[in-house]
Short mmCIF file of C-alpha atoms and ligand atoms in Angstrom, two decimals:
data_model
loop_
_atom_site.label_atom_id
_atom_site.label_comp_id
_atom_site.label_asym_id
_atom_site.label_seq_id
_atom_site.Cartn_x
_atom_site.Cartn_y
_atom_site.Cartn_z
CA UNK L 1 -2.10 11.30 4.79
CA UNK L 2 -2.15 10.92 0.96
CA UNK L 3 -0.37 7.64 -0.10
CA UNK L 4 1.46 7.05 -3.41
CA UNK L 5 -0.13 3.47 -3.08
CA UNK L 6 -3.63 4.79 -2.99
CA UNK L 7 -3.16 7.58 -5.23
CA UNK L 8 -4.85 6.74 -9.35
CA UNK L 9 -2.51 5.94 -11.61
CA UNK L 10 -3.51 7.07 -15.35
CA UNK L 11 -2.33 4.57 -18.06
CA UNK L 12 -3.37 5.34 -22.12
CA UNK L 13 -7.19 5.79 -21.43
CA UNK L 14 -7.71 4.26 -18.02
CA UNK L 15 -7.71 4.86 -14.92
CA UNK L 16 -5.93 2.83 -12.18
CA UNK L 17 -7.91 4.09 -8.77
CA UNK L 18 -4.90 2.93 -6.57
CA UNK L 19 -1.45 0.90 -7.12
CA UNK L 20 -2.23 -1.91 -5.70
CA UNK L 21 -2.52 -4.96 -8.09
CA UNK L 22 -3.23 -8.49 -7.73
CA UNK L 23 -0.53 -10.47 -9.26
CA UNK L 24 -1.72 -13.64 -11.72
CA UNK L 25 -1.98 -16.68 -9.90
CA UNK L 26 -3.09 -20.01 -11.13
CA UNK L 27 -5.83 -21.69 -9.92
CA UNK L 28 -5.97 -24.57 -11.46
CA UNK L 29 -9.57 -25.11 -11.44
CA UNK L 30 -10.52 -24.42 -14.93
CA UNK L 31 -12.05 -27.26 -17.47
CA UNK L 32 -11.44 -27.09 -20.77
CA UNK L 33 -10.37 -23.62 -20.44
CA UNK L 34 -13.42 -22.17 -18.88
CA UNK L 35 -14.03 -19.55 -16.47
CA UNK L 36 -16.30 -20.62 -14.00
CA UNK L 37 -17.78 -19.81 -10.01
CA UNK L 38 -14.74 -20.71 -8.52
CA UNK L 39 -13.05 -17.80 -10.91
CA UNK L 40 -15.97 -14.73 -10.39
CA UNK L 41 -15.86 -15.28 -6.68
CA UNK L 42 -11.96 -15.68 -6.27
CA UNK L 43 -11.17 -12.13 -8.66
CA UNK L 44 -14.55 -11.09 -7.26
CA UNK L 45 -13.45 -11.15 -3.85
CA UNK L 46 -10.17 -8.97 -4.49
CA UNK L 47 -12.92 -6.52 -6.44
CA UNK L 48 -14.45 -6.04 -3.18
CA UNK L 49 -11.14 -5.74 -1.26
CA UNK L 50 -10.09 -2.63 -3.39
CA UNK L 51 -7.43 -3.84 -5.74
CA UNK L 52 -6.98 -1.15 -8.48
CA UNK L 53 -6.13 -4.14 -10.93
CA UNK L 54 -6.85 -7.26 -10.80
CA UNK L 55 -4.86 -9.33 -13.48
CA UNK L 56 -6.12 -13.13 -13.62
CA UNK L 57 -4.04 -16.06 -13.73
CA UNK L 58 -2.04 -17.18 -16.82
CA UNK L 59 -4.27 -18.14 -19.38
CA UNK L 60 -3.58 -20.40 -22.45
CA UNK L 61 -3.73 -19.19 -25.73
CA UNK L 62 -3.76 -22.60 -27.34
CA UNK L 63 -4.43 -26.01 -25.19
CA UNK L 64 -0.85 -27.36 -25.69
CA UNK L 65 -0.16 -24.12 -24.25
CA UNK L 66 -1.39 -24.71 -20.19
CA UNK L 67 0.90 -25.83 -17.56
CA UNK L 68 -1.70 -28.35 -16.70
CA UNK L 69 -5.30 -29.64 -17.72
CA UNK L 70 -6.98 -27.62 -15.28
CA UNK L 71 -5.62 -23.66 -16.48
CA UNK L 72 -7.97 -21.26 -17.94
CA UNK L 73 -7.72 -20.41 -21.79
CA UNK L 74 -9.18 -18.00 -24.14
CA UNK L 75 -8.31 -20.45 -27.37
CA UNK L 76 -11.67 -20.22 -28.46
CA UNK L 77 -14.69 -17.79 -28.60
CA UNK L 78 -17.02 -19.84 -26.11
CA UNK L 79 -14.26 -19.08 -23.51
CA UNK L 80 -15.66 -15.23 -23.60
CA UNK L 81 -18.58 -15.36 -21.88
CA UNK L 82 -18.01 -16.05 -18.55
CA UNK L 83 -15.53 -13.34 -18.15
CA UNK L 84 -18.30 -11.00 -19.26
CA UNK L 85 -20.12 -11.88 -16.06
CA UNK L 86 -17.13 -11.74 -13.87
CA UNK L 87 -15.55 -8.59 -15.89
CA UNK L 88 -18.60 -6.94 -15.24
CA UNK L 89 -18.62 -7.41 -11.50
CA UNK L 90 -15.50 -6.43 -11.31
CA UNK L 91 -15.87 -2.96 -12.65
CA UNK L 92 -19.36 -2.92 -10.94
CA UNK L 93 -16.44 -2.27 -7.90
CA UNK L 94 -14.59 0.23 -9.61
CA UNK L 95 -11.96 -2.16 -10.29
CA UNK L 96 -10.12 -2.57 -13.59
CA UNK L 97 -9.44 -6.68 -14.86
CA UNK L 98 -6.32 -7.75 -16.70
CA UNK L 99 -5.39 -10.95 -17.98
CA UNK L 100 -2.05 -12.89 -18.24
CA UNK L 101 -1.89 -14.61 -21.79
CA UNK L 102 0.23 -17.34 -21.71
CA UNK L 103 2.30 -20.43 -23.37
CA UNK L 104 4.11 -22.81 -20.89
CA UNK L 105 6.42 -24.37 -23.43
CA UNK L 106 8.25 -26.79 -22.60
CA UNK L 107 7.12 -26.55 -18.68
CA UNK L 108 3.56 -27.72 -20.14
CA UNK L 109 1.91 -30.83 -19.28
CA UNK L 110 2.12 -30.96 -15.78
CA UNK L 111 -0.31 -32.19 -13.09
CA UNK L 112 -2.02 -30.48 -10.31
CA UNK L 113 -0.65 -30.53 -7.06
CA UNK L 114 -4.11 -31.79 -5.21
CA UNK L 115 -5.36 -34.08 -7.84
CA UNK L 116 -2.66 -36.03 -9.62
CA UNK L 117 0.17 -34.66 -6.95
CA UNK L 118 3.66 -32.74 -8.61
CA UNK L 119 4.08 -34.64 -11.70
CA UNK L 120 4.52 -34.64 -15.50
CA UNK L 121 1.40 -35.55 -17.17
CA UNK L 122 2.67 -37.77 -20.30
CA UNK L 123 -0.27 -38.82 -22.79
CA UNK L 124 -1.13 -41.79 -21.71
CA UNK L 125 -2.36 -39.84 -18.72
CA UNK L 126 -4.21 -37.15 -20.32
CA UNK L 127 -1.24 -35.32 -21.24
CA UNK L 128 0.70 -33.50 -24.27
CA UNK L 129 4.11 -33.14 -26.15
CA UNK L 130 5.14 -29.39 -25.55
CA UNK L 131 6.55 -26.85 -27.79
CA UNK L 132 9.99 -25.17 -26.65
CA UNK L 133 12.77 -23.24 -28.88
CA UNK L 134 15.11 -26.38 -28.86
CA UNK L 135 14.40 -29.55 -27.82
CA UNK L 136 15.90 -29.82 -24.20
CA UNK L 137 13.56 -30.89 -21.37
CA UNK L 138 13.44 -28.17 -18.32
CA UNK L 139 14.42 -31.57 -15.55
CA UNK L 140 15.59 -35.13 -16.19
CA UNK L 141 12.19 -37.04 -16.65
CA UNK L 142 10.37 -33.89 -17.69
CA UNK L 143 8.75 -34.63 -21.34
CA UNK L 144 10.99 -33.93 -24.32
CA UNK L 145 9.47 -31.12 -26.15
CA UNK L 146 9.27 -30.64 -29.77
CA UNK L 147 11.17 -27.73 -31.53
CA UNK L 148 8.93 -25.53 -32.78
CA UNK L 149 9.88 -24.74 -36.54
CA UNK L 150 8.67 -21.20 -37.93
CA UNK L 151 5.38 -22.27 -39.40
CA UNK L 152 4.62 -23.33 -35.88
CA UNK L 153 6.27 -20.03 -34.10
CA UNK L 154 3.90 -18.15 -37.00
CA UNK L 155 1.32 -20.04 -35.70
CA UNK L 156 1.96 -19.50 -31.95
CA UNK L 157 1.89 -15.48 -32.40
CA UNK L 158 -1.81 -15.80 -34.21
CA UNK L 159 -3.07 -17.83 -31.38
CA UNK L 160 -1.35 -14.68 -29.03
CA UNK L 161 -3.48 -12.00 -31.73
CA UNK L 162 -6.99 -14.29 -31.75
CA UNK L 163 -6.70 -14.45 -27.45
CA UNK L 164 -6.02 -10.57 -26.86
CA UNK L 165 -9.07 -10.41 -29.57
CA UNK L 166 -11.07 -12.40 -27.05
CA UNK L 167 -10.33 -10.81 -24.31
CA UNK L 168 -11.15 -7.59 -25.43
CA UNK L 169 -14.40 -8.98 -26.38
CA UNK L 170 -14.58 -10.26 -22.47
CA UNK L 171 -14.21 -6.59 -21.43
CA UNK L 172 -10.92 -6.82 -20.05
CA UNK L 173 -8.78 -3.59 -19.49
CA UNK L 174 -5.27 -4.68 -19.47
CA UNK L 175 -3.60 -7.63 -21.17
CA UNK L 176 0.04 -9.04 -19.96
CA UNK L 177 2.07 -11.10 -22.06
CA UNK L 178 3.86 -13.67 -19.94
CA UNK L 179 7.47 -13.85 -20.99
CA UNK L 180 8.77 -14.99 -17.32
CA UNK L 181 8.96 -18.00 -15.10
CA UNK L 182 10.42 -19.90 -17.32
CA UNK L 183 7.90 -20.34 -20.33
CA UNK L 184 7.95 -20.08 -23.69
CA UNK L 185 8.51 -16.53 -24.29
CA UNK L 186 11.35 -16.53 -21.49
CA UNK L 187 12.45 -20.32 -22.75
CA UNK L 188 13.08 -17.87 -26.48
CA UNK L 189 14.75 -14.95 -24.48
CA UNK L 190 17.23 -17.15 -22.56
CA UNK L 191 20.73 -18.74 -24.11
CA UNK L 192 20.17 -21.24 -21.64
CA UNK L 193 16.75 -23.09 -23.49
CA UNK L 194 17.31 -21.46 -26.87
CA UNK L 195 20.12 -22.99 -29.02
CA UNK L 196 18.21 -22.53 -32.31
CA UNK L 197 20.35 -21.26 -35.32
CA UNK L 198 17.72 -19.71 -37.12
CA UNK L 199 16.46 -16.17 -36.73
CA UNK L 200 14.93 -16.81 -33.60
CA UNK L 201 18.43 -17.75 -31.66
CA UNK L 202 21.74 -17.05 -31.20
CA UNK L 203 22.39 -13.21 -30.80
CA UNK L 204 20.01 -10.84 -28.58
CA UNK L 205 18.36 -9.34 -31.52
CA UNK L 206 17.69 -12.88 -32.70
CA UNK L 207 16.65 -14.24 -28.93
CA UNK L 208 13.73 -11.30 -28.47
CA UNK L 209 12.22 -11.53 -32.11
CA UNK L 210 9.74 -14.35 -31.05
CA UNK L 211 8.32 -11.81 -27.90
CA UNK L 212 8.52 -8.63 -30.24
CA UNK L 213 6.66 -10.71 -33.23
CA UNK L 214 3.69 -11.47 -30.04
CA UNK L 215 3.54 -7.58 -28.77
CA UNK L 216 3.24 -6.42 -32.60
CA UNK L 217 0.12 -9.02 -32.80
CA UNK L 218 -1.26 -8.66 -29.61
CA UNK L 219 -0.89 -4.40 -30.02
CA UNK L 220 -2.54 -4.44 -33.54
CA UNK L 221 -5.76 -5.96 -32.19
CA UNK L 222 -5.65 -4.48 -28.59
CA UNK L 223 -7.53 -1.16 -28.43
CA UNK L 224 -5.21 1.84 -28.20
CA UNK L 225 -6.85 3.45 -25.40
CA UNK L 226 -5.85 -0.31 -23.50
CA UNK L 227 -2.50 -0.61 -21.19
CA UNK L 228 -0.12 -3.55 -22.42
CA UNK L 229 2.16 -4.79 -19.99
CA UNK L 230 4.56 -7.53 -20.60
CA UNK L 231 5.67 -9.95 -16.98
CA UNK L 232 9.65 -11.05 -17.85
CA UNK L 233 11.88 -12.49 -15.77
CA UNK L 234 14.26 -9.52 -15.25
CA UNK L 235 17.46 -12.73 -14.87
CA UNK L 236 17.79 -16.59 -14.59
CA UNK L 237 19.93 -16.69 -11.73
CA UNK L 238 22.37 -18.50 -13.39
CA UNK L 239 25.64 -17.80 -15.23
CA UNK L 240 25.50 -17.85 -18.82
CA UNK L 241 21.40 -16.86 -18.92
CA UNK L 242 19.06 -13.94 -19.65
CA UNK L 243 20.02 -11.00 -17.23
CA UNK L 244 19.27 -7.91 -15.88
CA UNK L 245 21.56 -5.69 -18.38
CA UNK L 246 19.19 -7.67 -21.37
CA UNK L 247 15.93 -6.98 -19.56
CA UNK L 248 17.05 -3.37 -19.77
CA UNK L 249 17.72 -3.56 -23.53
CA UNK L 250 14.61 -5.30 -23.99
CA UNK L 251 12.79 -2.58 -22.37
CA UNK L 252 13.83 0.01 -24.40
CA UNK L 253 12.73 -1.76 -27.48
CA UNK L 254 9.19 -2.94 -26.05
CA UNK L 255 8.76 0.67 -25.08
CA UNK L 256 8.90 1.75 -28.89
CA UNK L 257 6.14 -1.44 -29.25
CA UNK L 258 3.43 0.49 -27.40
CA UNK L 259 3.98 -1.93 -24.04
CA UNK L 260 3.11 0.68 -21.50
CA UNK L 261 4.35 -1.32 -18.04
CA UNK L 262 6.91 -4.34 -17.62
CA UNK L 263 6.47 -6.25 -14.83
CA UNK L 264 9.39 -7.38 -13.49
CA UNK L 265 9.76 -10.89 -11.26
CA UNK L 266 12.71 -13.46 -11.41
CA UNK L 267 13.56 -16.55 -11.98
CA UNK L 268 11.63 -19.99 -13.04
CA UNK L 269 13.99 -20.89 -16.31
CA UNK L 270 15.78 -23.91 -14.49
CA UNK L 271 14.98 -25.85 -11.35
CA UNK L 272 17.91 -25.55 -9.98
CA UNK L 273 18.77 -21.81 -9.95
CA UNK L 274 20.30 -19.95 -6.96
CA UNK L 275 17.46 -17.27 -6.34
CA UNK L 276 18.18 -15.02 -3.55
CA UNK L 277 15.00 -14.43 -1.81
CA UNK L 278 13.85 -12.11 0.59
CA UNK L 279 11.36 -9.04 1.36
CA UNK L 280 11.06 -7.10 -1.72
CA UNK L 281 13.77 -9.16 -3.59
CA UNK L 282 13.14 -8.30 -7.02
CA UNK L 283 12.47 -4.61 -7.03
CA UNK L 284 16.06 -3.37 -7.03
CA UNK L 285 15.60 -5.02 -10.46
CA UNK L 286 11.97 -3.07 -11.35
CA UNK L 287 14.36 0.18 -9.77
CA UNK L 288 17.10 -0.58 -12.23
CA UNK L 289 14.63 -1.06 -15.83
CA UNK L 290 12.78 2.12 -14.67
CA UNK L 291 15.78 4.13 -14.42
CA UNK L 292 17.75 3.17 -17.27
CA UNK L 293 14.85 2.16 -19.62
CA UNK L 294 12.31 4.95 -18.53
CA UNK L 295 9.62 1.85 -18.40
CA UNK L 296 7.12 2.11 -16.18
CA UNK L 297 7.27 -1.31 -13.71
CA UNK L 298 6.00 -3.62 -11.71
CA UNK L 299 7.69 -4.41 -8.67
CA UNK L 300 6.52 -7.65 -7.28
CA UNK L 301 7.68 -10.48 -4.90
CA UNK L 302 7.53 -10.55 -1.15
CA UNK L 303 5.64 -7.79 -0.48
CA UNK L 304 3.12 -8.15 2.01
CA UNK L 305 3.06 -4.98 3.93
CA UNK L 306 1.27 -1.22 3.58
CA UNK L 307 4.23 0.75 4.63
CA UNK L 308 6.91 -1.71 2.46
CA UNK L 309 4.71 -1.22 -0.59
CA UNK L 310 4.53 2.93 0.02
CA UNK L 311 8.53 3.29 0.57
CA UNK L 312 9.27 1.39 -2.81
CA UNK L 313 6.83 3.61 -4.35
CA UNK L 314 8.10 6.73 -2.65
CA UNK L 315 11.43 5.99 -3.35
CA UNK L 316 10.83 5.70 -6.63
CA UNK L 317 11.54 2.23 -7.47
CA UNK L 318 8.91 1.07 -9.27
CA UNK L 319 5.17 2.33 -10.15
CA UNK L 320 2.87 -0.56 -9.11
CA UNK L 321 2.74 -2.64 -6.59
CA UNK L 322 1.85 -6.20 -7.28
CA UNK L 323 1.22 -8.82 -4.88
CA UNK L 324 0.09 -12.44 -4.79
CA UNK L 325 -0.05 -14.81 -1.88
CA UNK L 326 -0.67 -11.69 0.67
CA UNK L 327 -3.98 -11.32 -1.81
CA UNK L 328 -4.86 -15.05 -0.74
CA UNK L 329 -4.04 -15.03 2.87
CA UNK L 330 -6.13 -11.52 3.12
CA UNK L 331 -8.45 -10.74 -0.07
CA UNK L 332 -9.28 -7.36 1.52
CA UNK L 333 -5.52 -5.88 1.35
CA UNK L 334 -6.15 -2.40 -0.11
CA UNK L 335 -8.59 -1.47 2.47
CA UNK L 336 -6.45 -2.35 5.46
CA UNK L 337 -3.54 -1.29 3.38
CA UNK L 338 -5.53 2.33 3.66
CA UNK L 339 -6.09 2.59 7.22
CA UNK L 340 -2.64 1.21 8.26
CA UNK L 341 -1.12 4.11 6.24
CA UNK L 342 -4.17 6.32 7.61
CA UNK L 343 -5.38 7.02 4.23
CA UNK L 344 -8.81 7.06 2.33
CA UNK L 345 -9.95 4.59 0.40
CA UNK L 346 -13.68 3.82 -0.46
CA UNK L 347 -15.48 0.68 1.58
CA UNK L 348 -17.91 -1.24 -0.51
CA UNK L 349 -20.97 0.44 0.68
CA UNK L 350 -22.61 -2.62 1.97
CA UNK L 351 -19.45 -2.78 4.12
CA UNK L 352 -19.66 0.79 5.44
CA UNK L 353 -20.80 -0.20 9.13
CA UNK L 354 -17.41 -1.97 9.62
CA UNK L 355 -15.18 0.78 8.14
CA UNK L 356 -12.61 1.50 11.00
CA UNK L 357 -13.19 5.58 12.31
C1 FMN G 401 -0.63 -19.98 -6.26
C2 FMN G 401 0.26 -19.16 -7.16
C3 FMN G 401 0.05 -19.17 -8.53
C4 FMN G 401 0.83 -18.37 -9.37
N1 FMN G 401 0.54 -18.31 -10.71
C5 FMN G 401 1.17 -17.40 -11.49
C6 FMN G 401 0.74 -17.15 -12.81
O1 FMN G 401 -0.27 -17.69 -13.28
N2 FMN G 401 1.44 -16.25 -13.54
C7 FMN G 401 2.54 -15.59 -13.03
O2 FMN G 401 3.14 -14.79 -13.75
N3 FMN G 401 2.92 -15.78 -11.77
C8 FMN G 401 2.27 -16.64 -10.99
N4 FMN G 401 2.62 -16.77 -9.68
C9 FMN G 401 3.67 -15.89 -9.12
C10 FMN G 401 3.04 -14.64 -8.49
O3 FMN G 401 2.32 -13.86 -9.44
C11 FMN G 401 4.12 -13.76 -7.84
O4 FMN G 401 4.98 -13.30 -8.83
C12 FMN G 401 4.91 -14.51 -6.76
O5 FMN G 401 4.06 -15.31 -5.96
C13 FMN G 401 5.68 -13.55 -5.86
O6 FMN G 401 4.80 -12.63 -5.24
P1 FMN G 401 4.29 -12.81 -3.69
O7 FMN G 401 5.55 -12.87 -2.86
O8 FMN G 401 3.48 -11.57 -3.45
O9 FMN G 401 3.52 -14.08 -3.58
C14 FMN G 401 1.88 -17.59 -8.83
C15 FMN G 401 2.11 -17.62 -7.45
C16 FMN G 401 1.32 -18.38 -6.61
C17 FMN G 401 1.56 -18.35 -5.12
#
């Protein structure tokens, strides 16, 4: 039977050989910035599995700009390299490579979970003051972060420009701006983290300018025949915060910006939140910016089976399908994805003898 989830999926001038997309996911294991083994064997891996798109793990565009020490960056032009090599491989498997480029804000500075354990990093320690809109930290003994004035928010969307530079340079196919989780694009979106009285807060025209000045930068540099997608947070679970009806008017304007697909995930603004999680949680809200925006989306979150992937798909709700910590527990998803649904779906061909008949 031909699947929806294994079907190509054209996007500006490339082709997506199935729907299924690994979904960025830190690693921590970067130094200084830099791609290394640990990175072309990890994305490698899910190459060899199948994925259609593989989009790597959120990736600094400035150092101040990692969650912790140990993220990957493309801040400077020695950070290419490597993901030449891996970029390379990756295609070699008729897979396509994205990359998230990202700012944590004021959720910078952290430590990694097996080295230092779940802490803030302070500088003493090998840590940093981060940037946010206003100066409000995201937890009580999280660092204080320092408003960013325009120069610096000037600044901030040049670093966004230089890294999309770079990473066409590295050869990848897609890039995705990170405005979710809880970052500093979302931290700008949200009422919530943003009290700034200049042009970059208060109303909803003032709230997106930051993430529409980024998407003009990254766009102007990013090839034309190159997908842009753009991750948000589609609502803060909380009262009061970014929601669904403003990821929908956000949409349409990033749509007239040349961003071809939004994914769409939840939550990550405050650590409190109410999120209301189960299988396929966040797609009704993928569903609801396709519809009403006429975005392509992601829908993303809980998904970890074949047939749940090719009903949201079917029904409509959402145009990729990405998934994360099902990629980790079983690298080679797509191709048992393809004969649970009793579809085709090419083996590596050094794999061949173990195809199931
Ligand atoms: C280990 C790990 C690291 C993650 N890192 C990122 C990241 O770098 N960028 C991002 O947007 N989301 C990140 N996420 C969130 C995932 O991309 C995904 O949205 C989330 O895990 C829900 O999907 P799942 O239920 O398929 O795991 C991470 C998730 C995990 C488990």
């Amino acid at each position: 039977m031909k699947t929806i989830l294994l079907s190509p999926l054209q996007l500006r001038g490339l082709e997506l050989k199935n729907r299924i997309v690994v979904s960025p996911m830190c690693q921590y294991s970067a130094e200084d910035g830099f791609a290394n083994d640990w990175h072309f064997v990890h994305y490698g891996s899910r190459a060899v599995g199948g994925a259609g798109l593989i989009i790597a793990e959120a990736t600094a565009v400035s150092p101040e700009g990692r969650i912790s020490p140990y993220d990957l960056g493309m801040w400077k032009n020695e950070h290419v390299e490597k993901w030449k090599q891996i970029n390379h491989f990756i295609h070699q498997q008729g897979s396509l490579s994205g990359i998230q480029l990202a700012h944590a804000g004021r959720k910078a500075s952290t430590g990694c979970l097996w080295r230092e354990g779940d802490v803030y990093l302070f500088p003493d320690k090998g840590g940093w003051q981060p940037l946010a809109p206003s100066s409000i930290p995201f937890e009580s003994g999280a660092p204080v972060p320092l408003e960013m004035d325009v120069e610096l928010i000037e600044w901030v969307v040049e670093e966004f420009r230089k890294s999309a530079q770079r990473s066409n340079e590295a050869g990848f196919d897609v890039v995705e701006i990170h405005a979710a989780h809880g970052y500093l694009l979302h931290q700008f979106l949200s009422p919530i983290t943003n009290k700034r009285t200049d042009k970059y807060g208060g109303s909803f025209d003032n709230r997106v300018r930051f993430l529409l000045e980024v998407v003009d930068a990254v766009r102007q540099v990013w090839p034309v025949s190159k997908p842009l997608f753009v991750r948000i947070s589609a609502t803060d679970w909380a009262e009061g915060g970014w929601d669904e009806a403003q990821s929908v008017k956000l949409a349409m304007l990033l749509k007239n910006r040349g961003v071809d697909l939004m994914d769409i995930s939840s939550g990550g603004l405050l650590p409190d939140a109410k999120v209301q999680i189960g299988y396929g949680y966040q797609v009704p809200f993928a569903a609801r910016i396709r519809q009403e925006a006429d975005m392509k989306t992601g829908a993303v979150g809980l998904i970890t089976k074949a047939e749940q992937a090719e009903t949201i798909l079917t029904n409509g709700l959402a145009d990729i399908i990405l998934v994360a910590r099902e990629f980790l527990r079983d690298p080679y998803f797509p191709l048992h994805a393809a004969s649970q649904l009793k579809d085709e779906i090419a083996w590596p061909v050094q794999y061949e003898r173990a195809k199931p008949h």
